[in-house]
Amino acid sequence: MKDWRGHVSRLLWEQTHRSPQEASAAQWQKALATAVLSTVPPVEETPSRCAAYFSAEFLMGRMIHANLLNTGLLSAADDLMADYGLSLAQFEELEDTALGNGGLGRLAACFLDSAATMGIPLHGYGIRYRFGLFRQHFTDGFQRETPDDWLKNGDPWSFRRQEERVTVRMGNLTVYAVPYDMPIIGYGAETVNYLRLWQAEPLNALDWDKFNEQKYDKAFLAADEAACLSAVLYPSDSTDAGKRLRLRQQYFFCSASLQDLLRRFRRSGKENLADWLTVQLNDTHPAVSILELIRLLMEEEKQSFDDALYTAREVFAYTNHTVLPEALEKWDLKLFCKCLPQLKKILEAVDCALVNELKQRGVPTTEWEKFRIISDGQVHMARLAVFGSRAVNGVAALHTKLLTEKLMPHWHALYPQKFQNKTNGITQRRWLALANPALAKLITDTIGGGWITNLTELEKLEPYANDDAFCEAFLQCRQQAKVRLASYMEQREGQTIPTDRLFDVQAKRLHEYKRQLLNAFSILDIYYQIREGKLTDFVPTVFLFGAKAAPSYKRAKAIIKYIHELAKMINHDPTVSPYMQVRFLTNYDVSYAEKLLPAADISEQISTAGMEASGTGNMKMMLNGALTLGTMDGANVEIFAAAGQENGYVFGATVEELAKKTDYDPKSLYKNEPRIRRVVDSLIDGTFSDGGSGVFQELYDALLKDASWHKADQYYVLGDLLDFTETRLRANRDYADRFGYARKCIRNIAASGRFSSDRTVLEYARDIWRLTPCKEEK
Ligand code: 26Q
């Protein structure tokens, strides 16, 4: 280890000509990255069989701490920096790698960590966006966005592989796809996989003739058009329907990735592509791959269409992440064919093959339209993905049930064997070992360190729920996490929070179905009750929100403004602010989550039942011992089942109940329930100001007035409001018994083993990728 330290110091000097004391965080990171990467074995080329994870998003966060942990160099690096009066916390000033929006992108990152740790050859393929998810700030409570210049301090974890570039053609635009490889180091560093992200570059960086004609703007035009392809991540996590550039982005990385994999396949000496490779499609974003693989097999391998289609249907597997109809990708057929003319014939042929199969299997012609990939002048990507894949999975038990029974019952009837469930998971290396060092140490001191690679070991904590000394130690860890968050907020926001309170946390993308507005209304309801002296035993609480809204999502932005107004009123009310504080964190990202989630006492998971496919923040908070306050939705159902309902707080209408409420009338609730009326009226009675923008009136109308395209309060905010507040107040009262509450927290931790992404990727490997981990399970 002495050597390693000398190595780092030498690197620092060679790379920067700065002494360790003078070197910046970015320079230290680069030296450490070089040193870390030099210790790990190379990626195994062409293994006997592998899987590729195609995803438009990889939300990696910061890699420095994770890579130091996984190579066993974390404390060595910490000691080294300490010698110069520095610490690993220094790296907090560096940018996150935020090439993703939210859950789906972070899931991809967790899977890569888990697969490498479990010895599964799974490689990531995606886009090297020049700008990741926008940075958020607020002016007068309104969200503003600025570009995320994540590369400004360099990218020391990736290698440019110029020699492995490929060309991609889209109509009359042809570009290079240049790969950047980030080694993915498993815990213990026995397995190294790769994440290959493609950057679009022009065939000619400069039009020489135009330049010499002094037409300077024209001289760079073609180059700019190419660079545009991988320039920005679309900041919407539902639809950004019909955007031509988005389709081009998808095709760009899919074509490049498939060309790359075919090249590797040829080197492998294997005969049959499907024997060597499974491609997992992370939602429909990369589903155009199905058509592109067929095209490549026909053109490059001279296969017949039928053979190529057969191969594609053996190679691909599709993960669905949503049942919301508006979030299912569809492309205008004309736009699709104009953008990707080389796929037109193949698209039609695949649609035709589908029809033949329907015919063959005796599906009545009247049913065909529901299946057709081309229908209504649109290309239905989910249909293409289901038809073109060997396996289709949902991401939580309830979600898979809704997928097969409600969203795609006809497909399920046709291919019952294709459908499976793979409940999501999270990596405990990042979300416990790194994010909550105090708790991680307590757990390891108590039951040993096996949980790092086998999370079900946490079951051994169960008996300690009744051990007062352990409860006390747990509560101290929770306290430390709160103090840590408070000082981090001081640093990021210039404002802190009191730490001697209950922390109630809702952190996730802003969406109507996630119901941040329900949370806000309930806080306001409680506020009024306290003011009126009706609630005298309320345990002082800090309500924390972290959320970004898609820039074009007006209502989501209105809700952000509303929460800011609510916070302003409550925090400035001297009679109530000792009991309640409301904070909206600025620019919630992976690094913020690492500080926030370990500090939560209550994990808010309050989506309208049936709408959240899984959720993964719920798992992160459970793992750190928060109690879930949630609906019977997504993975909450499995969380409550694992921990026991008595160790959490369930509320709200269930999927079945909602299905029966066809006559739901929010207006009568509004009329008959004064508490509901009072909070809803705050939108329009002058309690809060939307700065004259009219956005609060629009929220009000969405709750009470039927619009032409959907019914009033379609997320059942008012319907669940009273039950939610009641349940939340019960949790608040329970919290007063510190040890009683801690016991429940510990039982949650003990039951969280199932929610490791190690378990999830092992299931994918066994049931879909047909891969056996290449090392012994630890
Ligand atoms: C689609 C078309 C055009 C532009 C953007 C998009 C787009 C981008 C991102 C659509 C969806 C997303 C991301 C979706 C997402 O994050 N879904 C979440 O996935 C998690 C992992 O499975 C689940 O836990 C969450 O429940 C689900 O909401």
Coordinates of C-alpha atoms and ligand atoms in Angstrom, one line a residue, residues 56-57 101-108 233-243 246 250 282-285 319-322 327-329 331 395 424 509 511 513-514 611-619 634-635, ligand 1:
A56 CA -30.7 5.9 -23.2
E57 CA -29.7 6.8 -19.6
N101 CA -33.4 11.6 -15.5
G102 CA -34.3 9.4 -12.5
G103 CA -35.3 5.9 -11.6
L104 CA -34.7 4.2 -14.9
G105 CA -31.2 5.7 -15.3
R106 CA -30.2 5.1 -11.8
L107 CA -31.4 1.5 -12.0
A108 CA -29.1 1.0 -14.9
L233 CA -30.2 14.3 -22.6
Y234 CA -33.9 14.8 -23.0
P235 CA -35.0 16.1 -19.6
S236 CA -38.4 14.5 -19.6
D237 CA -39.0 11.2 -17.8
S238 CA -42.3 10.5 -19.5
T239 CA -43.0 11.7 -23.0
D240 CA -41.4 14.2 -25.2
A241 CA -43.4 12.9 -28.0
G242 CA -42.4 12.9 -31.6
K243 CA -39.2 14.7 -31.3
R246 CA -34.8 12.0 -29.9
Q250 CA -32.0 6.4 -30.1
N282 CA -34.2 -0.6 -20.9
D283 CA -37.7 0.4 -21.8
T284 CA -38.6 1.1 -25.4
H285 CA -36.0 3.8 -25.8
T319 CA -38.1 -4.3 -19.6
N320 CA -41.2 -2.2 -19.3
H321 CA -41.1 0.7 -16.7
T322 CA -44.5 2.2 -17.0
A327 CA -45.7 7.5 -21.5
L328 CA -45.7 4.7 -24.1
E329 CA -43.5 5.7 -27.0
W331 CA -43.6 7.7 -33.5
V395 CA -40.2 -4.2 -12.4
N424 CA -36.0 -3.8 -9.0
R509 CA -39.0 13.4 -10.1
H511 CA -45.0 14.2 -11.5
Y513 CA -49.0 10.8 -10.3
K514 CA -46.3 10.8 -7.6
M611 CA -49.2 4.2 -11.3
E612 CA -45.6 3.9 -9.9
A613 CA -44.1 0.9 -11.7
S614 CA -41.7 0.2 -8.8
G615 CA -39.9 3.1 -7.2
T616 CA -36.4 2.6 -6.0
G617 CA -36.0 5.6 -3.6
N618 CA -38.4 3.6 -1.4
M619 CA -35.8 0.8 -1.2
G634 CA -45.2 -0.5 -7.0
A635 CA -42.5 -2.1 -4.8
Ligands
26Q1 C1 -39.6 9.2 -23.5 C2 -39.8 9.8 -24.7 C3 -39.2 11.0 -25.0 C4 -38.4 11.6 -24.1 C5 -38.1 10.9 -22.9 C6 -38.7 9.7 -22.6 C7 -38.5 9.1 -21.3 C8 -37.3 9.3 -20.6 C9 -37.1 8.7 -19.4 C10 -39.5 8.3 -20.7 C11 -39.3 7.7 -19.5 C12 -38.1 7.9 -18.8 C13 -37.8 7.4 -17.4 C14 -38.7 6.7 -16.8 C15 -38.4 6.2 -15.4 O1 -37.5 6.6 -14.8 N1 -39.3 5.3 -14.9 C16 -39.1 4.7 -13.6 O2 -38.3 3.6 -13.7 C17 -37.9 3.1 -12.4 C18 -37.0 1.9 -12.6 O3 -37.7 0.8 -13.0 C19 -39.2 2.7 -11.6 O4 -38.7 2.4 -10.3 C20 -40.1 3.9 -11.5 O5 -41.3 3.5 -10.9 C21 -40.4 4.4 -12.9 O6 -41.2 5.6 -12.9

